[in-house]
Tab-separated table of C-alpha atoms (C1' of nucleotides) in Angstrom:
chain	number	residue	atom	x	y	z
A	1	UNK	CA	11.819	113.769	133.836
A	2	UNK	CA	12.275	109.991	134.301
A	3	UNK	CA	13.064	108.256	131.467
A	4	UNK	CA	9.651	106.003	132.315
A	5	UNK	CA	7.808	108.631	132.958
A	6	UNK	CA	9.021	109.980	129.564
A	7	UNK	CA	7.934	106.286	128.343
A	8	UNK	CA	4.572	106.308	129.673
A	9	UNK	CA	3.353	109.752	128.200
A	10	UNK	CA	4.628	108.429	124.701
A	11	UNK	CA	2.845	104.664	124.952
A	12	UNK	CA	-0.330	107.237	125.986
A	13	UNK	CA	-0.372	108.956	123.011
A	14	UNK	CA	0.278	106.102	120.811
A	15	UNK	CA	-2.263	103.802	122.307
A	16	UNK	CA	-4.339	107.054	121.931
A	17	UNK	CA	-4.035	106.747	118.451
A	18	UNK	CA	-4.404	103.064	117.770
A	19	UNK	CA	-7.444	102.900	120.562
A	20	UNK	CA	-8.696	106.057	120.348
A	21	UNK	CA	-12.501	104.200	121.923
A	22	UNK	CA	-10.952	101.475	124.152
A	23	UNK	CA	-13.469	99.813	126.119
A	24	UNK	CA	-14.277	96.513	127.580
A	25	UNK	CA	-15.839	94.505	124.991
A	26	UNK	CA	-17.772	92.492	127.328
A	27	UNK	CA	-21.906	92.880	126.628
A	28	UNK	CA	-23.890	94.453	129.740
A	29	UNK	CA	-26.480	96.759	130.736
A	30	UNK	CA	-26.380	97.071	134.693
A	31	UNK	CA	-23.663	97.006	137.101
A	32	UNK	CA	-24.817	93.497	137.988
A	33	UNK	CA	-24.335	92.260	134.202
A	34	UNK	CA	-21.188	93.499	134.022
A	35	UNK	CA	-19.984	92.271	137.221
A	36	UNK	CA	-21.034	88.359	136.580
A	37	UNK	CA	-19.706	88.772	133.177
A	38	UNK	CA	-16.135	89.767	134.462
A	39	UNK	CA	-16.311	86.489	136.443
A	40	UNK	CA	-16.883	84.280	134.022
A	41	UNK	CA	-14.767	86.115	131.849
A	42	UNK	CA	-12.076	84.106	133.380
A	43	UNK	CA	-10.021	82.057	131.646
A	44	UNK	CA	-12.755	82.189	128.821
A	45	UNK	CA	-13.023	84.681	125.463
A	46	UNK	CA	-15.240	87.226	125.734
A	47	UNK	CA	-16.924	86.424	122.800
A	48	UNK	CA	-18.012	83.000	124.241
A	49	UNK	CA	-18.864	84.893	127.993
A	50	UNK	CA	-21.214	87.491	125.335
A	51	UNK	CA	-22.790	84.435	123.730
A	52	UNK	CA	-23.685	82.803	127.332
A	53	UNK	CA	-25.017	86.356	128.797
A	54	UNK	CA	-27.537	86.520	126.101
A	55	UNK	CA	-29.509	84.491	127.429
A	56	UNK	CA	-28.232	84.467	131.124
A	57	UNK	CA	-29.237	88.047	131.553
A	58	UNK	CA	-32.661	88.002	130.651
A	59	UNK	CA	-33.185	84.824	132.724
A	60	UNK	CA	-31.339	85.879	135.668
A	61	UNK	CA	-32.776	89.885	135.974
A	62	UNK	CA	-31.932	90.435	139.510
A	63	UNK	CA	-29.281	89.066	142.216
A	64	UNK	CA	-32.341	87.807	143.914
A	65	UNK	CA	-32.647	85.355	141.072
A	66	UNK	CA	-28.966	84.081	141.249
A	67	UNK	CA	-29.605	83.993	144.636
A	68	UNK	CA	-32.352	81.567	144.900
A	69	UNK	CA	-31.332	78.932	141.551
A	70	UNK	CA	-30.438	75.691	141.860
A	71	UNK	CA	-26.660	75.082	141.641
A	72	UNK	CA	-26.921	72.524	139.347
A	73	UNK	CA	-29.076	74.622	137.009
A	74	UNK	CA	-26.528	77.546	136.978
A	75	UNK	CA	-23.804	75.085	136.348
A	76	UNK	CA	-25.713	74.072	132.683
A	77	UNK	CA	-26.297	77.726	132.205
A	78	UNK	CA	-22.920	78.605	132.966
A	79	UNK	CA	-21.046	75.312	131.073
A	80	UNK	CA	-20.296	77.001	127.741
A	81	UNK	CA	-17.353	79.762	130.080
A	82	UNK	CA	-15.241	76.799	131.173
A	83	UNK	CA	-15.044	76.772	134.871
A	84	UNK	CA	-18.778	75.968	135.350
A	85	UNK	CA	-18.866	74.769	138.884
A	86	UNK	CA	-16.404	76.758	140.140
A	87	UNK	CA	-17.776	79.795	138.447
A	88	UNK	CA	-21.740	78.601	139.392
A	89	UNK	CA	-20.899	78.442	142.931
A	90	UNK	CA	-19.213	81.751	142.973
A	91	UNK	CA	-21.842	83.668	141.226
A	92	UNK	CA	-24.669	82.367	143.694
A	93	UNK	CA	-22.979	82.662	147.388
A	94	UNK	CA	-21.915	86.341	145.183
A	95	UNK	CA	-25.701	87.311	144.572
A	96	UNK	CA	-26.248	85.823	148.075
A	97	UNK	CA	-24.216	88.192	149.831
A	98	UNK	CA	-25.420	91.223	147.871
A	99	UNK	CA	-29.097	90.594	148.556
A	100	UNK	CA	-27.961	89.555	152.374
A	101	UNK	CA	-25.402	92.838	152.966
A	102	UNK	CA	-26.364	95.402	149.936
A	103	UNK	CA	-30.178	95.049	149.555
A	104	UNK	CA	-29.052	93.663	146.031
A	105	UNK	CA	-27.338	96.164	144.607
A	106	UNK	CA	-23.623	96.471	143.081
A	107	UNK	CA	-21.642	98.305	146.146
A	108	UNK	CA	-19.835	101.376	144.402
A	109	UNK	CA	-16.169	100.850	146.729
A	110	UNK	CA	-13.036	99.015	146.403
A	111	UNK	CA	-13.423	97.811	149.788
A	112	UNK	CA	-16.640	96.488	150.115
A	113	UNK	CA	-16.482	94.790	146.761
A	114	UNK	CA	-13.651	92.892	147.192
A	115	UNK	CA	-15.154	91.169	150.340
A	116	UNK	CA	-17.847	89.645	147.847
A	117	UNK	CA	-17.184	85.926	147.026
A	118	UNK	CA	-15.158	85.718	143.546
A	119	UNK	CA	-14.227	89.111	143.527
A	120	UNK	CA	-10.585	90.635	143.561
A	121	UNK	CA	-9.040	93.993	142.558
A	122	UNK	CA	-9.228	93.127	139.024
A	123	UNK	CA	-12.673	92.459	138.870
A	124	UNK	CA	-13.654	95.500	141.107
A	125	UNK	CA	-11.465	97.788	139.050
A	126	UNK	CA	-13.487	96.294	135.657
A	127	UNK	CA	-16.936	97.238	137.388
A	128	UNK	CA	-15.752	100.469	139.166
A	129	UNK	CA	-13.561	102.263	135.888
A	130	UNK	CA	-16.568	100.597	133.550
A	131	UNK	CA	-20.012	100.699	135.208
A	132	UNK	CA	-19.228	103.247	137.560
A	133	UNK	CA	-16.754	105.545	135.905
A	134	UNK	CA	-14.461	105.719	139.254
A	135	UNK	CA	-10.514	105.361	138.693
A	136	UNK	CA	-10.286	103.148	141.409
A	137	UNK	CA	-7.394	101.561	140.066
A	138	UNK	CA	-5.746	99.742	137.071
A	139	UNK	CA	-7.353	96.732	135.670
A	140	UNK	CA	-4.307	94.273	135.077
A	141	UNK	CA	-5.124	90.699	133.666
A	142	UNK	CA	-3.120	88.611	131.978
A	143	UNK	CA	-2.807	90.702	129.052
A	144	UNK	CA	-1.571	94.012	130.959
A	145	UNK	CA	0.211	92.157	132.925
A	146	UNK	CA	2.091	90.495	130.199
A	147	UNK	CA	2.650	93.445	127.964
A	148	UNK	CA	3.687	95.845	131.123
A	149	UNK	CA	6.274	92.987	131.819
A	150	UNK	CA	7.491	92.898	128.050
A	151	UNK	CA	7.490	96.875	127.816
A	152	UNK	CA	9.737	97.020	130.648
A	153	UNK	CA	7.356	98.756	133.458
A	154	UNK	CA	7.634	96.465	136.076
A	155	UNK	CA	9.392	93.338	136.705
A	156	UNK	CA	6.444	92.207	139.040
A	157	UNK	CA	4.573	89.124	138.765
A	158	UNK	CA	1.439	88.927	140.325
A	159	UNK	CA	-1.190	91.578	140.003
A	160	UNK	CA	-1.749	93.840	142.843
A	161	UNK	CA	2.293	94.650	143.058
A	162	UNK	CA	2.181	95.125	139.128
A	163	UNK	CA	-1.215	97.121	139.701
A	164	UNK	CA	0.776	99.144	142.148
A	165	UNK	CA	4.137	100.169	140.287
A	166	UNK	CA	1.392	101.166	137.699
A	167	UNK	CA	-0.275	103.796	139.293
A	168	UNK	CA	2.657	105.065	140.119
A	169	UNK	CA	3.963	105.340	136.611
A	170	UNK	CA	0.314	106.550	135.019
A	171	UNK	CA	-1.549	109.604	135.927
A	172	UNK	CA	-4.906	108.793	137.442
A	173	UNK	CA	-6.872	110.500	134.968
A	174	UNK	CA	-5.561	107.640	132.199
A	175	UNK	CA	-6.265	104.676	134.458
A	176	UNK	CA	-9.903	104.407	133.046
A	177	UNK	CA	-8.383	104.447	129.528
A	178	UNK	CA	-5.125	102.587	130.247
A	179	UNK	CA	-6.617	99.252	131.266
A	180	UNK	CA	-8.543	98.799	128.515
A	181	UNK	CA	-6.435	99.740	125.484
A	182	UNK	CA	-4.060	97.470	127.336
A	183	UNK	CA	-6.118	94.556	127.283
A	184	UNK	CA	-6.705	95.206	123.623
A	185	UNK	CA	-2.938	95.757	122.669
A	186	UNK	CA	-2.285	92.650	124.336
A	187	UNK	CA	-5.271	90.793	122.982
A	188	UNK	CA	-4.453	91.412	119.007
A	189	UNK	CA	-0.948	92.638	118.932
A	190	UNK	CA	0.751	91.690	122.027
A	191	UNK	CA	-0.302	88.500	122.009
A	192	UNK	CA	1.325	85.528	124.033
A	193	UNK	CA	2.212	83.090	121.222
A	194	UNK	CA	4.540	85.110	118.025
A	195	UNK	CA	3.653	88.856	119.237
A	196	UNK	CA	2.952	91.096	115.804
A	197	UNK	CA	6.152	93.360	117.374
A	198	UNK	CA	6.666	94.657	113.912
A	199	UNK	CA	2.749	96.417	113.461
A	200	UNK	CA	3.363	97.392	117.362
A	201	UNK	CA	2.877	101.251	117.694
A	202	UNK	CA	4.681	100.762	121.044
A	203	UNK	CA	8.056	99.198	119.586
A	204	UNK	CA	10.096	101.625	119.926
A	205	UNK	CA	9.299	102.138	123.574
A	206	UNK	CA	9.260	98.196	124.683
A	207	UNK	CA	12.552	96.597	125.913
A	208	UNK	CA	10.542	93.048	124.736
A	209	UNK	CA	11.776	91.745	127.710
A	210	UNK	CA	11.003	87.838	127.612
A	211	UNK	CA	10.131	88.100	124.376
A	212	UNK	CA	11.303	85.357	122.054
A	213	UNK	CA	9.606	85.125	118.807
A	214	UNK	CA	8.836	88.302	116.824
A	215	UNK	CA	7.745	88.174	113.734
A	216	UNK	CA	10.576	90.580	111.935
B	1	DC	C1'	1.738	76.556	144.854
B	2	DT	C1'	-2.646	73.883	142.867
B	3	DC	C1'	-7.143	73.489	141.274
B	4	DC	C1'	-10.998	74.524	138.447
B	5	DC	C1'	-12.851	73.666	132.713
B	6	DG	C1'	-12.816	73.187	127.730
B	7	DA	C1'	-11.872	75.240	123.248
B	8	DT	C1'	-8.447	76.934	120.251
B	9	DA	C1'	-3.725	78.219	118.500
B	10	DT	C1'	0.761	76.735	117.742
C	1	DA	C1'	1.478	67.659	123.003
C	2	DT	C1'	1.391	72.017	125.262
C	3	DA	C1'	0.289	76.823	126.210
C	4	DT	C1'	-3.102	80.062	126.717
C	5	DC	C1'	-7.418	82.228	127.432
C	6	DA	C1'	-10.682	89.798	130.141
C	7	DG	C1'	-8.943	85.051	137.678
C	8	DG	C1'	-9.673	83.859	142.196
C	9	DA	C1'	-9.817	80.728	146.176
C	10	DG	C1'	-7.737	77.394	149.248
DNA sequence: CTCCCGATAT
DNA sequence: ATATCAGGAG
């Protein structure tokens, strides 16, 4: 057996253990919810995207209504995720095409999601492994990309070639689960800035490759 | 590659 | 002051 193969079947069971209910921590009730909340999840907390949606989701019920707002309104409702105009625009033409091409409703397939405006793999892999409970893929964000890099299992940089080596290296049936414990080692332990490498239940699998400051 | 946006951590 | 934050488009 491969040494990262060997690797990968240890950093399952220990994020097993430390994550035992990973999920995405974003708040949503329909497909739809979840898949404007993943966009202005960008670059933004989820805690501030959770406070927005509160009040974004009972306005907005339907793509229809995304569909037909005024831009500038959206942009005020949108202002507190950073990225407003940007993110405004992209949920409307979004909501646009979905009434125009899918009768308003969330398309359940890598390929016709990713033709929607604002939406790349790792968006459709958040709505598809989440909402729909498909292993479409491997979400990798920042954080999974970041902590795959440090851990040694891949020296890729952008996301669809580190997506790739991934599934590769992970059985399909963890891909779900993967993503999100991930995202969460990354978020409190693996952080960016002075990782916590000595509470890390994956230390003595990481090569901490690019990493700089520990804090032991 | 840059740009979009602003809050927070360091 | 600068890096970073559940990214994606041009």
């Amino acid at each position: 057996m491969p040494t990262s193969t060997q690797n990968v079947q240890t950093i399952l069971n220990n994020l097993k253990q430390a994550y035992p209910n990973a999920k995405y921590e974003l708040d949503w009730e329909t497909p739809l919810q979840l898949l404007v909340a993943t966009i202005l999840a960008a670059q933004c907390t989820d805690e501030r995207v959770n406070k927005v949606t509160k009040t974004l989701f009972p306005k907005y019920p339907t793509a229809q209504a995304y569909a037909e707002v005024d831009i500038l309104e959206l942009e005020e409702d949108l202002k507190p995720t950073g990225f407003y105009r940007n993110k405004a625009k992209t949920v409307k033409s979004m909501c646009q095409d979905l009434v125009e091409r899918y009768g308003g409703e969330v398309p359940k397939t890598m390929d016709e999601l990713v033709t929607l405006p604002g939406v790349a793999r790792k968006t459709a892999n958040v709505v598809l492994n989440t909402a729909f409970n498909m292993p479409s893929g491997i979400i990798v964000d920042t954080h999974v990309a970041r902590v795959s890099q440090r851990m040694g299992l891949t020296k890729r940089k952008t996301p669809e070639t580190i997506e790739q080596e991934l599934m590769l290296l992970v059985p399909q049936e963890e891909w779900t689960f993967w993503g999100p414990a991930v995202v969460l080692h990354g978020r409190y332990t693996c952080t960016a800035k002075k990782p916590k490498c000595s509470e890390c239940v994956l230390k003595n699998v990481c090569e901490k490759i690019g990493v700089t400051t520990t804090d032991n």
